[in-house]
CSV table of C-alpha atoms in Angstrom, one decimal:
chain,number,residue,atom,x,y,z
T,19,UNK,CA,100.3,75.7,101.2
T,20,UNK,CA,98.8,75.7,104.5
T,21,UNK,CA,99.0,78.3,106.6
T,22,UNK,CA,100.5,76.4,109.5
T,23,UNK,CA,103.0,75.3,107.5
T,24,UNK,CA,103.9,78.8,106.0
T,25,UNK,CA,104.5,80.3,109.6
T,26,UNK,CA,106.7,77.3,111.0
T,27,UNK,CA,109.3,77.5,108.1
T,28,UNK,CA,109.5,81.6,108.4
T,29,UNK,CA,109.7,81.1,112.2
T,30,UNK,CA,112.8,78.5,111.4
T,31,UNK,CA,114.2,81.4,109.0
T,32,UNK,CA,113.6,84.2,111.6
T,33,UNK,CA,115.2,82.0,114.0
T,34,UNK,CA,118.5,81.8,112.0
T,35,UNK,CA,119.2,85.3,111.3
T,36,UNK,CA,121.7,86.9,113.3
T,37,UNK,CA,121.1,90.9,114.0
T,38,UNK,CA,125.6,91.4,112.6
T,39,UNK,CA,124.0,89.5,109.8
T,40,UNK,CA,121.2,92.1,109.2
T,41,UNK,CA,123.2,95.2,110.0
T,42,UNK,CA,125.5,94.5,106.5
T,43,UNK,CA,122.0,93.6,104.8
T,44,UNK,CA,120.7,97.2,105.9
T,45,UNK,CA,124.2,98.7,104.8
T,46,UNK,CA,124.1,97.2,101.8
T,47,UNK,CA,120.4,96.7,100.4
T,48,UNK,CA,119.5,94.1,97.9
T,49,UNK,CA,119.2,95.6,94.5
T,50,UNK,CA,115.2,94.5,94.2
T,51,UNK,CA,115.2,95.7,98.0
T,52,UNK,CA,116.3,99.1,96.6
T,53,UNK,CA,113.8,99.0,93.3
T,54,UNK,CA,110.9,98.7,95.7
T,55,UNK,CA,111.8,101.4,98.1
T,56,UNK,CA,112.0,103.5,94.8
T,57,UNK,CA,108.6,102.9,93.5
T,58,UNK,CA,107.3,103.6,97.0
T,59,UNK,CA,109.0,106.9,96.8
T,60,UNK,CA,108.0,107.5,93.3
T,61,UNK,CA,103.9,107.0,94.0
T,62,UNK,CA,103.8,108.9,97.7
T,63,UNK,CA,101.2,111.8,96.8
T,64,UNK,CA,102.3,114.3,99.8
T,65,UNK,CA,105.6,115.5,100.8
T,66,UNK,CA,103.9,115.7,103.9
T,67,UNK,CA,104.6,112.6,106.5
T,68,UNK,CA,102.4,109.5,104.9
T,69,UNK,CA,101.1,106.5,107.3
T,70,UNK,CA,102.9,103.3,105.3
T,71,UNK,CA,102.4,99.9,107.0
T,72,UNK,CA,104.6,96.7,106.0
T,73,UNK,CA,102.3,94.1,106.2
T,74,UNK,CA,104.5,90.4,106.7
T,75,UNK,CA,107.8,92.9,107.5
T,76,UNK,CA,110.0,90.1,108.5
T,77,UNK,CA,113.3,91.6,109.1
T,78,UNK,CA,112.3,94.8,108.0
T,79,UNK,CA,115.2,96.0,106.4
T,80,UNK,CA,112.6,97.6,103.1
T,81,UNK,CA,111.1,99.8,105.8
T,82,UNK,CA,114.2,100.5,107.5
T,83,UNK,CA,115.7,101.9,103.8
T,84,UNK,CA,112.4,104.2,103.1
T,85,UNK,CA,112.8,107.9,103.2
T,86,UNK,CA,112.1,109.2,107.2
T,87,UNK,CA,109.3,111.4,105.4
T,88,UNK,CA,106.9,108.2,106.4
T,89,UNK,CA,105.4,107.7,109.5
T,90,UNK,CA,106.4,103.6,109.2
T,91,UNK,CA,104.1,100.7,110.7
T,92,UNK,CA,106.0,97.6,110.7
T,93,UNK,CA,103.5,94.0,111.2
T,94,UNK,CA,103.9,90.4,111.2
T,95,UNK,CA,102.8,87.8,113.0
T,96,UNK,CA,105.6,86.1,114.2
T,97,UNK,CA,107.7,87.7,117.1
T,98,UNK,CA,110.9,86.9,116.5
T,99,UNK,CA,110.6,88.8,113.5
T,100,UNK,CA,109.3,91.5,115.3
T,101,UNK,CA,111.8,91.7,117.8
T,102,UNK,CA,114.5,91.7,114.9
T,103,UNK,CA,112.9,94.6,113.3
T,104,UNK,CA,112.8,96.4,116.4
T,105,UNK,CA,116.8,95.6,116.9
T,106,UNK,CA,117.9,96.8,113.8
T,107,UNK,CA,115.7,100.1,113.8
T,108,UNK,CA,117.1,100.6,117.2
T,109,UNK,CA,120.7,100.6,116.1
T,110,UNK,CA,120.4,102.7,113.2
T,111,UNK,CA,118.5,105.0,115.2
T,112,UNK,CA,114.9,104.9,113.6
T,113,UNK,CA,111.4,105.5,114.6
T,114,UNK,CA,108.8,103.2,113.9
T,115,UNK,CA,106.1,100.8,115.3
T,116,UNK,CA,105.5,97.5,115.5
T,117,UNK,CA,102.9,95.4,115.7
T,118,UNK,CA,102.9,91.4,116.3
T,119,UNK,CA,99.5,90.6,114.5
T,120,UNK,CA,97.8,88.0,111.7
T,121,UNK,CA,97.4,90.3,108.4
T,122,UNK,CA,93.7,88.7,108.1
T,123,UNK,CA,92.5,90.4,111.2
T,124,UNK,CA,94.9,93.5,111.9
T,125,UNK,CA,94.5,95.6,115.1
T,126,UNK,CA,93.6,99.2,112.7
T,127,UNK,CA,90.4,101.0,111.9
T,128,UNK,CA,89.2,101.2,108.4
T,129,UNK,CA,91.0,103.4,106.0
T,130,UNK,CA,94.2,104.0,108.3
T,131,UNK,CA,97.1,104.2,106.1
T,132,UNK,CA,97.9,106.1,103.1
T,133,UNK,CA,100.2,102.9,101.5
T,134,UNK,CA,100.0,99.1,102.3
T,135,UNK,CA,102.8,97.5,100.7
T,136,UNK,CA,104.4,94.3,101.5
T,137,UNK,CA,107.2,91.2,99.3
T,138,UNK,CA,107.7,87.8,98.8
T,139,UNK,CA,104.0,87.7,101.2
T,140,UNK,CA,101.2,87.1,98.6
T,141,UNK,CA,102.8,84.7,96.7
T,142,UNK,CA,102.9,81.7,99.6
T,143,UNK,CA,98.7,81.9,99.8
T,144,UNK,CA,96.2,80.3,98.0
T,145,UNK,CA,93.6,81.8,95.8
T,146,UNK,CA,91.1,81.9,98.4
T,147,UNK,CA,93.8,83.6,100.9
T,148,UNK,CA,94.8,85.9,98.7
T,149,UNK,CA,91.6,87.8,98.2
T,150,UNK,CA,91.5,87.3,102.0
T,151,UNK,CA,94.9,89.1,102.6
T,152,UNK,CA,93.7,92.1,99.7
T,153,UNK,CA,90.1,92.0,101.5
T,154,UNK,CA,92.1,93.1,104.8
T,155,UNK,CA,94.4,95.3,103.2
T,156,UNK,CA,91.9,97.5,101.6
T,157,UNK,CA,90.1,97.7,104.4
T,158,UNK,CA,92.7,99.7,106.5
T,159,UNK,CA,94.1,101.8,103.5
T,160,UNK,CA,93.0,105.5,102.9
T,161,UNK,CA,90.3,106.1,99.9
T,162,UNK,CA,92.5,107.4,97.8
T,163,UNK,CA,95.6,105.4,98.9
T,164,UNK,CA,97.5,102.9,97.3
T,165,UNK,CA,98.8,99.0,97.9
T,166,UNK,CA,102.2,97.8,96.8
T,167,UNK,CA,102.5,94.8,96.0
T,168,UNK,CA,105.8,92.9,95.5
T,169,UNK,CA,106.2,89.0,94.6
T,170,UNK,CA,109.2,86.9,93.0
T,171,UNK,CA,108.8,87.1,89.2
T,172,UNK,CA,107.7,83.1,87.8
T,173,UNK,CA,107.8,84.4,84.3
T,174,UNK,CA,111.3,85.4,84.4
T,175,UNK,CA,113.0,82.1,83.3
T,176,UNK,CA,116.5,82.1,85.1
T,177,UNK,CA,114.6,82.7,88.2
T,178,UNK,CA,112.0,80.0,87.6
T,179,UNK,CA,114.7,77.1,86.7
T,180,UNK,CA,116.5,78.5,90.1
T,181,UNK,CA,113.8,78.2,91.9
T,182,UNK,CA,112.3,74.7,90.4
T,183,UNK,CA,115.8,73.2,90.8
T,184,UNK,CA,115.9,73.7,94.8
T,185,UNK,CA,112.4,72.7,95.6
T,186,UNK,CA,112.7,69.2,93.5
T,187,UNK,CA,116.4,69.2,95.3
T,188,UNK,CA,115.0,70.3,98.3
T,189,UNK,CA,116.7,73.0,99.0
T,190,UNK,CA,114.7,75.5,98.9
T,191,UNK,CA,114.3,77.1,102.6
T,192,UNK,CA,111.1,79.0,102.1
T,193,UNK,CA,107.2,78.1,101.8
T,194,UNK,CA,106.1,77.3,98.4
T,195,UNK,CA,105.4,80.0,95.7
T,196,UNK,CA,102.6,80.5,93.3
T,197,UNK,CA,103.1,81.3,89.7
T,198,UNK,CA,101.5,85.1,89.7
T,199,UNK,CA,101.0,87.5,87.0
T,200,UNK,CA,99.2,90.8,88.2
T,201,UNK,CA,96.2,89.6,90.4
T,202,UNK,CA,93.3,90.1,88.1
T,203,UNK,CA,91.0,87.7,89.6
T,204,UNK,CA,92.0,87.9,92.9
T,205,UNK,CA,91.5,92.7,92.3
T,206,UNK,CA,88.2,91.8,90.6
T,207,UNK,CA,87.6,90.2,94.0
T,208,UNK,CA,88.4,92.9,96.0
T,209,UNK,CA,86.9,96.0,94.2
T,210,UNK,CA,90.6,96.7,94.1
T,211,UNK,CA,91.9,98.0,90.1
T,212,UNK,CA,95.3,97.5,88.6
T,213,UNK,CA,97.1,101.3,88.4
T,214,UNK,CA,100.6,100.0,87.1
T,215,UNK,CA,102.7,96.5,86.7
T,216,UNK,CA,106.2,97.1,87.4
T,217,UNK,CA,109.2,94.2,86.4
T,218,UNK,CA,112.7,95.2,88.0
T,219,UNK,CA,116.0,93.6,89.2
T,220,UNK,CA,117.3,91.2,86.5
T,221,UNK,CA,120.5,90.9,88.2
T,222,UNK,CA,118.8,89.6,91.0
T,223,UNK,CA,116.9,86.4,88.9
T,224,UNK,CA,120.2,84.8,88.0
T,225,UNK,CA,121.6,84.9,91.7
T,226,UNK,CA,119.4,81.1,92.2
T,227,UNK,CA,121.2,79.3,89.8
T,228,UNK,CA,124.3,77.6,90.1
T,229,UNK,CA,127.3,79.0,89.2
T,230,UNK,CA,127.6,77.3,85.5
T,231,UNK,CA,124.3,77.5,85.0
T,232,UNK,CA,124.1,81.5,85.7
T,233,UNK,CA,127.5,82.0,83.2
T,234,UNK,CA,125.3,80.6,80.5
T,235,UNK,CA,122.5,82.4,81.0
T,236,UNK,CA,124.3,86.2,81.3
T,237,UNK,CA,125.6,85.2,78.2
T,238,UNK,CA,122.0,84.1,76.5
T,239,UNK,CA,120.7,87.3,78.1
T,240,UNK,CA,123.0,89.2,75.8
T,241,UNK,CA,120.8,88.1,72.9
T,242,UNK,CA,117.1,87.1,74.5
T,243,UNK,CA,116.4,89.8,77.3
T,244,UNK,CA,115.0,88.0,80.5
T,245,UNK,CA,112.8,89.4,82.4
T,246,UNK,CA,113.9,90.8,85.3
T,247,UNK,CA,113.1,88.7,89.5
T,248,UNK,CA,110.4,91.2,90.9
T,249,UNK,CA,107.2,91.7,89.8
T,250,UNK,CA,105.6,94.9,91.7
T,251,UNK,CA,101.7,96.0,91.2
T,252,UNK,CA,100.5,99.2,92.3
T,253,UNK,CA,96.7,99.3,92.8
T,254,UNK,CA,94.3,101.4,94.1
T,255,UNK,CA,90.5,101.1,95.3
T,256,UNK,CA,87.5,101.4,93.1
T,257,UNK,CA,85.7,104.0,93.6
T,258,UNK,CA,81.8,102.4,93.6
């Protein structure tokens, strides 16, 4: 999807949410929200203070839920998304900065920050933009740091039907998704290697279906496991 259109239909998102709305969000994390801020915690190397950047942050509730041990970055190009982030750090009285930037050309020097991570970012950008995005993202993280990288799950089947059924609908609020798996090609790109591919938050894959249609798959998922709505890869540099 273009680009373009990517940033006007996350600007008409941005420009919907209301700060109450985010406060209860913050208070009460998503559950794929709270697997990701666990597999951050679980890689950090140091229990000294680490330099983490969210890179596309939107509202920027996943930083806001990370451990204070993090000195936290928070990016994205659009402002209004920014200055949400800002609000909600402000009232529940956290440190961080901020940064209204494009994550192909962002304001850092090379080999900045100990862990890049972003979600639901990667997976609205072509092929070409993705190893653009990864390019840019390996060139501010630390040599021995690492990138976390979270996307919706397409092999996970009640959240592929969910999702299908809204954009033929058209329903679906967001900019398109690609079908991802773990990034090989885009890595090899990179000089960028694959450390671990992490599925969590099942519960969260039936919560796009319809009401009937999510009774009959908790009950199929009794028998057939389905996998579960986030995929998460943690990858390092290659060491040339």
């Amino acid at each position: 999807m273009d680009k373009l259109v990517n940033k006007t239909l996350w600007h008409k998102q941005y420009e919907q949410m209301k700060i109450e709305e985010l406060v209860k969000l913050a208070k009460q994390p998503q559950e794929f929200q709270l697997a990701l801020r666990d597999i951050i915690k679980s890689v950090k190397k140091s229990s000294n203070p680490s330099k983490i950047i969210e890179i596309g942050c939107g509202n920027g509730i996943t930083s806001l839920i990370l451990d204070n041990n993090f000195e936290k970055y928070l990016l994205d190009y659009d402002p209004k998304a920014i200055e949400l982030a800002k609000e909600l750090f402000n009232l529940f009285n956290q440190q961080a900065q901020f940064f209204t930037s494009d994550m192909f050309d962002m304001p850092f020097v090379d080999e900045y920050f100990d862990i890049v991570f972003n979600a639901g970012v990667i997976e609205h950008f072509s092929f070409e933009d993705r190893v653009s995005a990864l390019n840019e993202y390996s060139r501010v993280l630390k040599e021995n740091g690492l990138l976390v990288i979270a996307f919706p799950n397409h092999y996970s089947l009640p959240y592929r039907l969910g999702y299908l059924k809204k954009v033929i609908s058209g329903k679906w609020p967001y900019p398109q998704e690609f079908k991802l798996f773990d990034l090989k090609q885009e890595l090899d790109s990179c000089s960028l290697e694959l450390v671990k591919r992490v599925v969590t938050s099942k519960k969260t894959s039936f919560y796009f279906l319809s009401r009937g249609l999510r009774s009959i798959f908790l009950s199929i998922d009794k028998f057939f496991k389905f996998e579960g709505y986030l995929t998460v890869l943690i990858i390092k540099k290659v060491h040339l």
